[in-house]
PDB file of N, CA and C in Angstrom:
ATOM      1  N   UNK A   1     -30.965  91.445 -39.980  1.00 83.00           N
ATOM      2  CA  UNK A   1     -30.704  90.253 -40.776  1.00 83.00           C
ATOM      3  C   UNK A   1     -31.525  90.422 -42.032  1.00 83.00           C
ATOM      4  N   UNK A   2     -30.886  90.318 -43.186  1.00 86.00           N
ATOM      5  CA  UNK A   2     -31.538  90.396 -44.455  1.00 86.00           C
ATOM      6  C   UNK A   2     -31.965  89.048 -44.933  1.00 86.00           C
ATOM      7  N   UNK A   3     -33.275  88.773 -44.983  1.00 92.00           N
ATOM      8  CA  UNK A   3     -33.774  87.494 -45.496  1.00 92.00           C
ATOM      9  C   UNK A   3     -34.510  87.738 -46.788  1.00 92.00           C
ATOM     10  N   UNK A   4     -34.360  86.764 -47.690  1.00 92.00           N
ATOM     11  CA  UNK A   4     -35.038  86.827 -48.957  1.00 92.00           C
ATOM     12  C   UNK A   4     -36.285  86.069 -48.920  1.00 92.00           C
ATOM     13  N   UNK A   5     -37.418  86.761 -49.200  1.00 94.00           N
ATOM     14  CA  UNK A   5     -38.733  86.139 -49.153  1.00 94.00           C
ATOM     15  C   UNK A   5     -38.862  85.055 -50.228  1.00 94.00           C
ATOM     16  N   UNK A   6     -39.414  83.932 -49.903  1.00 93.00           N
ATOM     17  CA  UNK A   6     -39.722  82.844 -50.821  1.00 93.00           C
ATOM     18  C   UNK A   6     -41.126  82.355 -50.446  1.00 93.00           C
ATOM     19  N   UNK A   7     -42.088  82.465 -51.372  1.00 90.00           N
ATOM     20  CA  UNK A   7     -43.482  82.038 -51.041  1.00 90.00           C
ATOM     21  C   UNK A   7     -43.580  80.546 -50.767  1.00 90.00           C
ATOM     22  N   UNK A   8     -42.591  79.733 -51.113  1.00 89.00           N
ATOM     23  CA  UNK A   8     -42.613  78.307 -50.922  1.00 89.00           C
ATOM     24  C   UNK A   8     -42.044  77.900 -49.555  1.00 89.00           C
ATOM     25  N   UNK A   9     -41.646  78.881 -48.726  1.00 93.00           N
ATOM     26  CA  UNK A   9     -41.121  78.551 -47.429  1.00 93.00           C
ATOM     27  C   UNK A   9     -42.170  77.912 -46.509  1.00 93.00           C
ATOM     28  N   UNK A  10     -41.777  76.869 -45.815  1.00 92.00           N
ATOM     29  CA  UNK A  10     -42.702  76.129 -44.918  1.00 92.00           C
ATOM     30  C   UNK A  10     -42.416  76.396 -43.497  1.00 92.00           C
ATOM     31  N   UNK A  11     -41.195  76.415 -43.108  1.00 95.00           N
ATOM     32  CA  UNK A  11     -40.857  76.607 -41.689  1.00 95.00           C
ATOM     33  C   UNK A  11     -39.496  77.213 -41.542  1.00 95.00           C
ATOM     34  N   UNK A  12     -39.280  77.820 -40.368  1.00 97.00           N
ATOM     35  CA  UNK A  12     -37.968  78.358 -40.012  1.00 97.00           C
ATOM     36  C   UNK A  12     -37.640  77.796 -38.614  1.00 97.00           C
ATOM     37  N   UNK A  13     -36.369  77.486 -38.431  1.00 97.00           N
ATOM     38  CA  UNK A  13     -35.874  76.918 -37.186  1.00 97.00           C
ATOM     39  C   UNK A  13     -34.681  77.721 -36.728  1.00 97.00           C
ATOM     40  N   UNK A  14     -34.762  78.279 -35.488  1.00 96.00           N
ATOM     41  CA  UNK A  14     -33.631  78.956 -34.886  1.00 96.00           C
ATOM     42  C   UNK A  14     -32.844  77.936 -34.056  1.00 96.00           C
ATOM     43  N   UNK A  15     -31.535  77.911 -34.296  1.00 95.00           N
ATOM     44  CA  UNK A  15     -30.708  76.972 -33.564  1.00 95.00           C
ATOM     45  C   UNK A  15     -29.484  77.652 -32.909  1.00 95.00           C
ATOM     46  N   UNK A  16     -29.105  77.118 -31.799  1.00 90.00           N
ATOM     47  CA  UNK A  16     -27.888  77.536 -31.110  1.00 90.00           C
ATOM     48  C   UNK A  16     -26.814  76.490 -31.424  1.00 90.00           C
ATOM     49  N   UNK A  17     -25.925  76.875 -32.231  1.00 86.00           N
ATOM     50  CA  UNK A  17     -24.859  75.948 -32.653  1.00 86.00           C
ATOM     51  C   UNK A  17     -23.537  76.372 -31.957  1.00 86.00           C
ATOM     52  N   UNK A  18     -23.422  75.920 -30.716  1.00 80.00           N
ATOM     53  CA  UNK A  18     -22.150  76.201 -30.015  1.00 80.00           C
ATOM     54  C   UNK A  18     -21.862  77.659 -29.799  1.00 80.00           C
ATOM     55  N   UNK A  19     -22.869  78.428 -29.386  1.00 77.00           N
ATOM     56  CA  UNK A  19     -22.669  79.844 -29.175  1.00 77.00           C
ATOM     57  C   UNK A  19     -22.902  80.674 -30.396  1.00 77.00           C
ATOM     58  N   UNK A  20     -23.229  80.131 -31.504  1.00 86.00           N
ATOM     59  CA  UNK A  20     -23.589  80.882 -32.722  1.00 86.00           C
ATOM     60  C   UNK A  20     -25.051  80.647 -33.051  1.00 86.00           C
ATOM     61  N   UNK A  21     -25.795  81.680 -33.342  1.00 91.00           N
ATOM     62  CA  UNK A  21     -27.169  81.522 -33.680  1.00 91.00           C
ATOM     63  C   UNK A  21     -27.290  81.337 -35.182  1.00 91.00           C
ATOM     64  N   UNK A  22     -28.123  80.375 -35.608  1.00 95.00           N
ATOM     65  CA  UNK A  22     -28.368  80.099 -37.053  1.00 95.00           C
ATOM     66  C   UNK A  22     -29.844  79.975 -37.253  1.00 95.00           C
ATOM     67  N   UNK A  23     -30.278  80.440 -38.425  1.00 96.00           N
ATOM     68  CA  UNK A  23     -31.667  80.303 -38.821  1.00 96.00           C
ATOM     69  C   UNK A  23     -31.752  79.430 -40.028  1.00 96.00           C
ATOM     70  N   UNK A  24     -32.380  78.292 -39.965  1.00 97.00           N
ATOM     71  CA  UNK A  24     -32.617  77.385 -41.065  1.00 97.00           C
ATOM     72  C   UNK A  24     -34.004  77.523 -41.592  1.00 97.00           C
ATOM     73  N   UNK A  25     -34.134  77.647 -42.913  1.00 97.00           N
ATOM     74  CA  UNK A  25     -35.485  77.840 -43.516  1.00 97.00           C
ATOM     75  C   UNK A  25     -35.699  76.671 -44.519  1.00 97.00           C
ATOM     76  N   UNK A  26     -36.837  76.028 -44.374  1.00 95.00           N
ATOM     77  CA  UNK A  26     -37.192  74.913 -45.253  1.00 95.00           C
ATOM     78  C   UNK A  26     -38.151  75.454 -46.338  1.00 95.00           C
ATOM     79  N   UNK A  27     -37.840  75.133 -47.593  1.00 93.00           N
ATOM     80  CA  UNK A  27     -38.587  75.626 -48.747  1.00 93.00           C
ATOM     81  C   UNK A  27     -39.102  74.473 -49.574  1.00 93.00           C
ATOM     82  N   UNK A  28     -40.333  74.474 -49.960  1.00 89.00           N
ATOM     83  CA  UNK A  28     -40.875  73.444 -50.858  1.00 89.00           C
ATOM     84  C   UNK A  28     -40.348  73.730 -52.262  1.00 89.00           C
ATOM     85  N   UNK A  29     -39.817  72.731 -52.942  1.00 84.00           N
ATOM     86  CA  UNK A  29     -39.218  72.969 -54.278  1.00 84.00           C
ATOM     87  C   UNK A  29     -39.954  72.219 -55.377  1.00 84.00           C
ATOM     88  N   UNK A  30     -40.992  71.503 -55.038  1.00 76.00           N
ATOM     89  CA  UNK A  30     -41.741  70.782 -56.096  1.00 76.00           C
ATOM     90  C   UNK A  30     -42.544  69.630 -55.470  1.00 76.00           C
ATOM     91  N   UNK A  31     -43.243  68.936 -56.285  1.00 70.00           N
ATOM     92  CA  UNK A  31     -44.073  67.814 -55.819  1.00 70.00           C
ATOM     93  C   UNK A  31     -45.481  68.298 -55.583  1.00 70.00           C
ATOM     94  N   UNK A  32     -46.327  67.416 -55.113  1.00 67.00           N
ATOM     95  CA  UNK A  32     -47.731  67.755 -54.853  1.00 67.00           C
ATOM     96  C   UNK A  32     -47.902  68.118 -53.386  1.00 67.00           C
ATOM     97  N   UNK A  33     -49.042  68.722 -53.089  1.00 66.00           N
ATOM     98  CA  UNK A  33     -49.365  69.117 -51.735  1.00 66.00           C
ATOM     99  C   UNK A  33     -49.201  67.961 -50.772  1.00 66.00           C
ATOM    100  N   UNK A  34     -48.491  68.130 -49.696  1.00 67.00           N
ATOM    101  CA  UNK A  34     -48.284  67.091 -48.729  1.00 67.00           C
ATOM    102  C   UNK A  34     -47.157  66.152 -49.070  1.00 67.00           C
ATOM    103  N   UNK A  35     -46.670  66.224 -50.290  1.00 75.00           N
ATOM    104  CA  UNK A  35     -45.574  65.376 -50.747  1.00 75.00           C
ATOM    105  C   UNK A  35     -44.478  66.185 -51.443  1.00 75.00           C
ATOM    106  N   UNK A  36     -44.303  67.426 -51.035  1.00 74.00           N
ATOM    107  CA  UNK A  36     -43.369  68.323 -51.674  1.00 74.00           C
ATOM    108  C   UNK A  36     -41.911  67.914 -51.389  1.00 74.00           C
ATOM    109  N   UNK A  37     -41.067  68.144 -52.343  1.00 86.00           N
ATOM    110  CA  UNK A  37     -39.598  68.017 -52.103  1.00 86.00           C
ATOM    111  C   UNK A  37     -39.224  69.326 -51.430  1.00 86.00           C
ATOM    112  N   UNK A  38     -38.339  69.222 -50.502  1.00 88.00           N
ATOM    113  CA  UNK A  38     -37.870  70.424 -49.781  1.00 88.00           C
ATOM    114  C   UNK A  38     -36.389  70.529 -49.721  1.00 88.00           C
ATOM    115  N   UNK A  39     -35.953  71.796 -49.577  1.00 92.00           N
ATOM    116  CA  UNK A  39     -34.520  72.094 -49.359  1.00 92.00           C
ATOM    117  C   UNK A  39     -34.429  73.021 -48.185  1.00 92.00           C
ATOM    118  N   UNK A  40     -33.247  73.025 -47.565  1.00 94.00           N
ATOM    119  CA  UNK A  40     -32.982  73.866 -46.412  1.00 94.00           C
ATOM    120  C   UNK A  40     -31.880  74.816 -46.731  1.00 94.00           C
ATOM    121  N   UNK A  41     -32.024  76.076 -46.265  1.00 94.00           N
ATOM    122  CA  UNK A  41     -30.928  77.052 -46.334  1.00 94.00           C
ATOM    123  C   UNK A  41     -30.645  77.480 -44.882  1.00 94.00           C
ATOM    124  N   UNK A  42     -29.403  77.903 -44.681  1.00 94.00           N
ATOM    125  CA  UNK A  42     -29.006  78.296 -43.333  1.00 94.00           C
ATOM    126  C   UNK A  42     -28.340  79.657 -43.379  1.00 94.00           C
ATOM    127  N   UNK A  43     -28.742  80.522 -42.396  1.00 94.00           N
ATOM    128  CA  UNK A  43     -28.168  81.839 -42.286  1.00 94.00           C
ATOM    129  C   UNK A  43     -27.613  81.945 -40.846  1.00 94.00           C
ATOM    130  N   UNK A  44     -26.350  82.346 -40.722  1.00 92.00           N
ATOM    131  CA  UNK A  44     -25.757  82.568 -39.455  1.00 92.00           C
ATOM    132  C   UNK A  44     -26.059  84.026 -39.043  1.00 92.00           C
ATOM    133  N   UNK A  45     -26.479  84.200 -37.799  1.00 91.00           N
ATOM    134  CA  UNK A  45     -26.826  85.521 -37.298  1.00 91.00           C
ATOM    135  C   UNK A  45     -25.597  86.029 -36.497  1.00 91.00           C
ATOM    136  N   UNK A  46     -24.958  87.037 -36.998  1.00 85.00           N
ATOM    137  CA  UNK A  46     -23.736  87.523 -36.415  1.00 85.00           C
ATOM    138  C   UNK A  46     -23.916  88.174 -35.039  1.00 85.00           C
ATOM    139  N   UNK A  47     -22.907  88.007 -34.217  1.00 83.00           N
ATOM    140  CA  UNK A  47     -22.915  88.603 -32.848  1.00 83.00           C
ATOM    141  C   UNK A  47     -23.017  90.117 -32.904  1.00 83.00           C
ATOM    142  N   UNK A  48     -22.311  90.725 -33.834  1.00 82.00           N
ATOM    143  CA  UNK A  48     -22.369  92.184 -33.980  1.00 82.00           C
ATOM    144  C   UNK A  48     -23.728  92.666 -34.340  1.00 82.00           C
ATOM    145  N   UNK A  49     -24.389  91.954 -35.228  1.00 82.00           N
ATOM    146  CA  UNK A  49     -25.747  92.331 -35.598  1.00 82.00           C
ATOM    147  C   UNK A  49     -26.691  92.250 -34.432  1.00 82.00           C
ATOM    148  N   UNK A  50     -26.584  91.215 -33.661  1.00 85.00           N
ATOM    149  CA  UNK A  50     -27.457  91.034 -32.453  1.00 85.00           C
ATOM    150  C   UNK A  50     -27.183  92.125 -31.457  1.00 85.00           C
ATOM    151  N   UNK A  51     -25.916  92.435 -31.195  1.00 81.00           N
ATOM    152  CA  UNK A  51     -25.581  93.526 -30.233  1.00 81.00           C
ATOM    153  C   UNK A  51     -26.115  94.838 -30.726  1.00 81.00           C
ATOM    154  N   UNK A  52     -26.031  95.102 -32.078  1.00 83.00           N
ATOM    155  CA  UNK A  52     -26.515  96.382 -32.627  1.00 83.00           C
ATOM    156  C   UNK A  52     -28.006  96.523 -32.433  1.00 83.00           C
ATOM    157  N   UNK A  53     -28.740  95.446 -32.604  1.00 80.00           N
ATOM    158  CA  UNK A  53     -30.207  95.508 -32.571  1.00 80.00           C
ATOM    159  C   UNK A  53     -30.786  95.241 -31.171  1.00 80.00           C
ATOM    160  N   UNK A  54     -30.112  94.447 -30.372  1.00 80.00           N
ATOM    161  CA  UNK A  54     -30.650  94.049 -29.070  1.00 80.00           C
ATOM    162  C   UNK A  54     -29.933  94.561 -27.870  1.00 80.00           C
ATOM    163  N   UNK A  55     -28.677  94.992 -28.020  1.00 78.00           N
ATOM    164  CA  UNK A  55     -27.875  95.382 -26.893  1.00 78.00           C
ATOM    165  C   UNK A  55     -26.998  94.231 -26.442  1.00 78.00           C
ATOM    166  N   UNK A  56     -25.983  94.578 -25.658  1.00 69.00           N
ATOM    167  CA  UNK A  56     -24.969  93.592 -25.244  1.00 69.00           C
ATOM    168  C   UNK A  56     -25.564  92.434 -24.483  1.00 69.00           C
ATOM    169  N   UNK A  57     -26.346  92.646 -23.458  1.00 63.00           N
ATOM    170  CA  UNK A  57     -26.857  91.543 -22.634  1.00 63.00           C
ATOM    171  C   UNK A  57     -27.918  90.729 -23.297  1.00 63.00           C
ATOM    172  N   UNK A  58     -28.748  91.394 -24.083  1.00 57.00           N
ATOM    173  CA  UNK A  58     -29.852  90.707 -24.736  1.00 57.00           C
ATOM    174  C   UNK A  58     -29.403  89.828 -25.897  1.00 57.00           C
ATOM    175  N   UNK A  59     -28.271  90.136 -26.501  1.00 56.00           N
ATOM    176  CA  UNK A  59     -27.796  89.415 -27.656  1.00 56.00           C
ATOM    177  C   UNK A  59     -27.553  87.949 -27.373  1.00 56.00           C
ATOM    178  N   UNK A  60     -27.322  87.588 -26.106  1.00 67.00           N
ATOM    179  CA  UNK A  60     -27.109  86.198 -25.790  1.00 67.00           C
ATOM    180  C   UNK A  60     -28.347  85.518 -25.147  1.00 67.00           C
ATOM    181  N   UNK A  61     -29.404  86.313 -24.965  1.00 78.00           N
ATOM    182  CA  UNK A  61     -30.611  85.827 -24.350  1.00 78.00           C
ATOM    183  C   UNK A  61     -31.506  85.246 -25.449  1.00 78.00           C
ATOM    184  N   UNK A  62     -31.868  83.944 -25.265  1.00 85.00           N
ATOM    185  CA  UNK A  62     -32.667  83.216 -26.281  1.00 85.00           C
ATOM    186  C   UNK A  62     -33.929  83.927 -26.604  1.00 85.00           C
ATOM    187  N   UNK A  63     -34.686  84.440 -25.622  1.00 87.00           N
ATOM    188  CA  UNK A  63     -35.939  85.113 -25.874  1.00 87.00           C
ATOM    189  C   UNK A  63     -35.794  86.376 -26.667  1.00 87.00           C
ATOM    190  N   UNK A  64     -34.729  87.121 -26.415  1.00 87.00           N
ATOM    191  CA  UNK A  64     -34.449  88.312 -27.199  1.00 87.00           C
ATOM    192  C   UNK A  64     -34.139  87.987 -28.636  1.00 87.00           C
ATOM    193  N   UNK A  65     -33.337  86.930 -28.876  1.00 90.00           N
ATOM    194  CA  UNK A  65     -32.989  86.539 -30.208  1.00 90.00           C
ATOM    195  C   UNK A  65     -34.218  85.964 -30.944  1.00 90.00           C
ATOM    196  N   UNK A  66     -35.046  85.232 -30.262  1.00 91.00           N
ATOM    197  CA  UNK A  66     -36.295  84.706 -30.839  1.00 91.00           C
ATOM    198  C   UNK A  66     -37.181  85.855 -31.339  1.00 91.00           C
ATOM    199  N   UNK A  67     -37.351  86.871 -30.503  1.00 91.00           N
ATOM    200  CA  UNK A  67     -38.146  88.006 -30.877  1.00 91.00           C
ATOM    201  C   UNK A  67     -37.546  88.753 -32.102  1.00 91.00           C
ATOM    202  N   UNK A  68     -36.203  88.943 -32.118  1.00 92.00           N
ATOM    203  CA  UNK A  68     -35.552  89.587 -33.201  1.00 92.00           C
ATOM    204  C   UNK A  68     -35.741  88.788 -34.524  1.00 92.00           C
ATOM    205  N   UNK A  69     -35.584  87.517 -34.497  1.00 94.00           N
ATOM    206  CA  UNK A  69     -35.709  86.674 -35.668  1.00 94.00           C
ATOM    207  C   UNK A  69     -37.168  86.700 -36.179  1.00 94.00           C
ATOM    208  N   UNK A  70     -38.111  86.702 -35.258  1.00 95.00           N
ATOM    209  CA  UNK A  70     -39.511  86.733 -35.655  1.00 95.00           C
ATOM    210  C   UNK A  70     -39.841  88.034 -36.411  1.00 95.00           C
ATOM    211  N   UNK A  71     -39.293  89.143 -35.928  1.00 93.00           N
ATOM    212  CA  UNK A  71     -39.499  90.433 -36.581  1.00 93.00           C
ATOM    213  C   UNK A  71     -38.895  90.400 -37.992  1.00 93.00           C
ATOM    214  N   UNK A  72     -37.667  89.797 -38.097  1.00 93.00           N
ATOM    215  CA  UNK A  72     -37.022  89.712 -39.391  1.00 93.00           C
ATOM    216  C   UNK A  72     -37.804  88.869 -40.341  1.00 93.00           C
ATOM    217  N   UNK A  73     -38.338  87.743 -39.931  1.00 96.00           N
ATOM    218  CA  UNK A  73     -39.162  86.892 -40.773  1.00 96.00           C
ATOM    219  C   UNK A  73     -40.371  87.681 -41.307  1.00 96.00           C
ATOM    220  N   UNK A  74     -41.008  88.389 -40.420  1.00 94.00           N
ATOM    221  CA  UNK A  74     -42.220  89.143 -40.821  1.00 94.00           C
ATOM    222  C   UNK A  74     -41.868  90.327 -41.736  1.00 94.00           C
ATOM    223  N   UNK A  75     -40.783  90.944 -41.487  1.00 92.00           N
ATOM    224  CA  UNK A  75     -40.364  92.073 -42.418  1.00 92.00           C
ATOM    225  C   UNK A  75     -40.033  91.548 -43.763  1.00 92.00           C
ATOM    226  N   UNK A  76     -39.558  90.293 -43.853  1.00 93.00           N
ATOM    227  CA  UNK A  76     -39.207  89.682 -45.154  1.00 93.00           C
ATOM    228  C   UNK A  76     -40.485  89.338 -45.957  1.00 93.00           C
ATOM    229  N   UNK A  77     -41.607  89.191 -45.267  1.00 93.00           N
ATOM    230  CA  UNK A  77     -42.850  88.959 -45.973  1.00 93.00           C
ATOM    231  C   UNK A  77     -43.618  87.720 -45.551  1.00 93.00           C
ATOM    232  N   UNK A  78     -43.158  87.033 -44.505  1.00 94.00           N
ATOM    233  CA  UNK A  78     -43.871  85.816 -44.052  1.00 94.00           C
ATOM    234  C   UNK A  78     -44.801  86.163 -42.889  1.00 94.00           C
ATOM    235  N   UNK A  79     -45.803  85.350 -42.787  1.00 94.00           N
ATOM    236  CA  UNK A  79     -46.569  85.235 -41.543  1.00 94.00           C
ATOM    237  C   UNK A  79     -45.874  84.147 -40.737  1.00 94.00           C
ATOM    238  N   UNK A  80     -45.271  84.525 -39.622  1.00 94.00           N
ATOM    239  CA  UNK A  80     -44.473  83.568 -38.845  1.00 94.00           C
ATOM    240  C   UNK A  80     -45.224  83.226 -37.560  1.00 94.00           C
ATOM    241  N   UNK A  81     -45.585  81.976 -37.445  1.00 94.00           N
ATOM    242  CA  UNK A  81     -46.358  81.503 -36.256  1.00 94.00           C
ATOM    243  C   UNK A  81     -45.474  80.486 -35.523  1.00 94.00           C
ATOM    244  N   UNK A  82     -45.259  80.781 -34.232  1.00 92.00           N
ATOM    245  CA  UNK A  82     -44.467  79.843 -33.453  1.00 92.00           C
ATOM    246  C   UNK A  82     -45.237  78.534 -33.329  1.00 92.00           C
ATOM    247  N   UNK A  83     -44.458  77.443 -33.355  1.00 87.00           N
ATOM    248  CA  UNK A  83     -45.056  76.095 -33.370  1.00 87.00           C
ATOM    249  C   UNK A  83     -45.748  75.773 -32.063  1.00 87.00           C
ATOM    250  N   UNK A  84     -45.272  76.308 -30.947  1.00 79.00           N
ATOM    251  CA  UNK A  84     -45.916  76.014 -29.685  1.00 79.00           C
ATOM    252  C   UNK A  84     -45.397  74.758 -29.008  1.00 79.00           C
ATOM    253  N   UNK A  85     -44.663  73.967 -29.766  1.00 80.00           N
ATOM    254  CA  UNK A  85     -44.062  72.746 -29.230  1.00 80.00           C
ATOM    255  C   UNK A  85     -42.677  73.037 -28.697  1.00 80.00           C
ATOM    256  N   UNK A  86     -42.254  72.406 -27.610  1.00 77.00           N
ATOM    257  CA  UNK A  86     -40.888  72.617 -27.130  1.00 77.00           C
ATOM    258  C   UNK A  86     -39.866  72.148 -28.163  1.00 77.00           C
ATOM    259  N   UNK A  87     -38.895  72.946 -28.398  1.00 79.00           N
ATOM    260  CA  UNK A  87     -37.864  72.570 -29.403  1.00 79.00           C
ATOM    261  C   UNK A  87     -36.802  71.699 -28.775  1.00 79.00           C
ATOM    262  N   UNK A  88     -36.333  70.676 -29.538  1.00 83.00           N
ATOM    263  CA  UNK A  88     -35.257  69.842 -29.066  1.00 83.00           C
ATOM    264  C   UNK A  88     -33.899  70.397 -29.458  1.00 83.00           C
ATOM    265  N   UNK A  89     -32.976  70.476 -28.504  1.00 83.00           N
ATOM    266  CA  UNK A  89     -31.660  71.032 -28.782  1.00 83.00           C
ATOM    267  C   UNK A  89     -31.025  70.399 -30.010  1.00 83.00           C
ATOM    268  N   UNK A  90     -30.365  71.136 -30.854  1.00 87.00           N
ATOM    269  CA  UNK A  90     -29.933  72.498 -30.659  1.00 87.00           C
ATOM    270  C   UNK A  90     -30.987  73.525 -31.102  1.00 87.00           C
ATOM    271  N   UNK A  91     -32.171  73.076 -31.530  1.00 92.00           N
ATOM    272  CA  UNK A  91     -33.253  74.012 -31.935  1.00 92.00           C
ATOM    273  C   UNK A  91     -33.716  74.790 -30.677  1.00 92.00           C
ATOM    274  N   UNK A  92     -34.013  76.063 -30.883  1.00 92.00           N
ATOM    275  CA  UNK A  92     -34.531  76.902 -29.866  1.00 92.00           C
ATOM    276  C   UNK A  92     -35.991  77.273 -30.045  1.00 92.00           C
ATOM    277  N   UNK A  93     -36.354  77.523 -31.346  1.00 95.00           N
ATOM    278  CA  UNK A  93     -37.713  77.905 -31.685  1.00 95.00           C
ATOM    279  C   UNK A  93     -37.978  77.539 -33.126  1.00 95.00           C
ATOM    280  N   UNK A  94     -39.256  77.193 -33.408  1.00 96.00           N
ATOM    281  CA  UNK A  94     -39.648  76.832 -34.767  1.00 96.00           C
ATOM    282  C   UNK A  94     -40.911  77.662 -35.121  1.00 96.00           C
ATOM    283  N   UNK A  95     -40.897  78.161 -36.321  1.00 96.00           N
ATOM    284  CA  UNK A  95     -42.040  78.910 -36.850  1.00 96.00           C
ATOM    285  C   UNK A  95     -42.581  78.245 -38.105  1.00 96.00           C
ATOM    286  N   UNK A  96     -43.903  78.205 -38.207  1.00 94.00           N
ATOM    287  CA  UNK A  96     -44.542  77.809 -39.447  1.00 94.00           C
ATOM    288  C   UNK A  96     -44.704  79.091 -40.253  1.00 94.00           C
ATOM    289  N   UNK A  97     -44.298  78.987 -41.555  1.00 95.00           N
ATOM    290  CA  UNK A  97     -44.261  80.204 -42.414  1.00 95.00           C
ATOM    291  C   UNK A  97     -45.348  80.091 -43.481  1.00 95.00           C
ATOM    292  N   UNK A  98     -45.939  81.181 -43.835  1.00 91.00           N
ATOM    293  CA  UNK A  98     -46.880  81.314 -44.936  1.00 91.00           C
ATOM    294  C   UNK A  98     -46.762  82.762 -45.448  1.00 91.00           C
ATOM    295  N   UNK A  99     -47.157  83.029 -46.688  1.00 88.00           N
ATOM    296  CA  UNK A  99     -47.123  84.408 -47.234  1.00 88.00           C
ATOM    297  C   UNK A  99     -47.975  85.356 -46.407  1.00 88.00           C
ATOM    298  N   UNK A 100     -47.518  86.547 -46.206  1.00 79.00           N
ATOM    299  CA  UNK A 100     -48.223  87.580 -45.481  1.00 79.00           C
ATOM    300  C   UNK A 100     -47.950  88.913 -46.056  1.00 79.00           C
ATOM    301  N   UNK A 101     -48.686  89.315 -47.098  1.00 72.00           N
ATOM    302  CA  UNK A 101     -48.418  90.544 -47.803  1.00 72.00           C
ATOM    303  C   UNK A 101     -48.510  91.764 -46.880  1.00 72.00           C
ATOM    304  N   UNK A 102     -49.266  91.725 -45.830  1.00 51.00           N
ATOM    305  CA  UNK A 102     -49.413  92.883 -44.997  1.00 51.00           C
ATOM    306  C   UNK A 102     -48.110  93.182 -44.223  1.00 51.00           C
ATOM    307  N   UNK A 103     -47.155  92.296 -44.187  1.00 46.00           N
ATOM    308  CA  UNK A 103     -45.887  92.568 -43.517  1.00 46.00           C
ATOM    309  C   UNK A 103     -44.817  93.119 -44.465  1.00 46.00           C
ATOM    310  N   UNK A 104     -45.115  93.150 -45.750  1.00 47.00           N
ATOM    311  CA  UNK A 104     -44.121  93.596 -46.755  1.00 47.00           C
ATOM    312  C   UNK A 104     -44.081  95.087 -46.883  1.00 47.00           C
TER     313      UNK A 104
END
């Protein structure tokens, strides 16, 4: 999955939307600290991509997809930290994002 790094990204949310995996990323677009305006972008993760990277059985396994997305976020340049809170459906996992030059 090709993600475009944005230093203003705050969080990423992996969702299962009726059998399709989507990654939503929230980006601060202005305002002051703690009161920033934000926008969301959404990327659909293709089944073929998941099978190519994870294998046939793992491509539908939530934990496998979570691990794959986490690697993609880090390769794009973010420090991705799982929230630790249980996600409410359709969300599967949430990461807090911050710049991480060592992953670039």
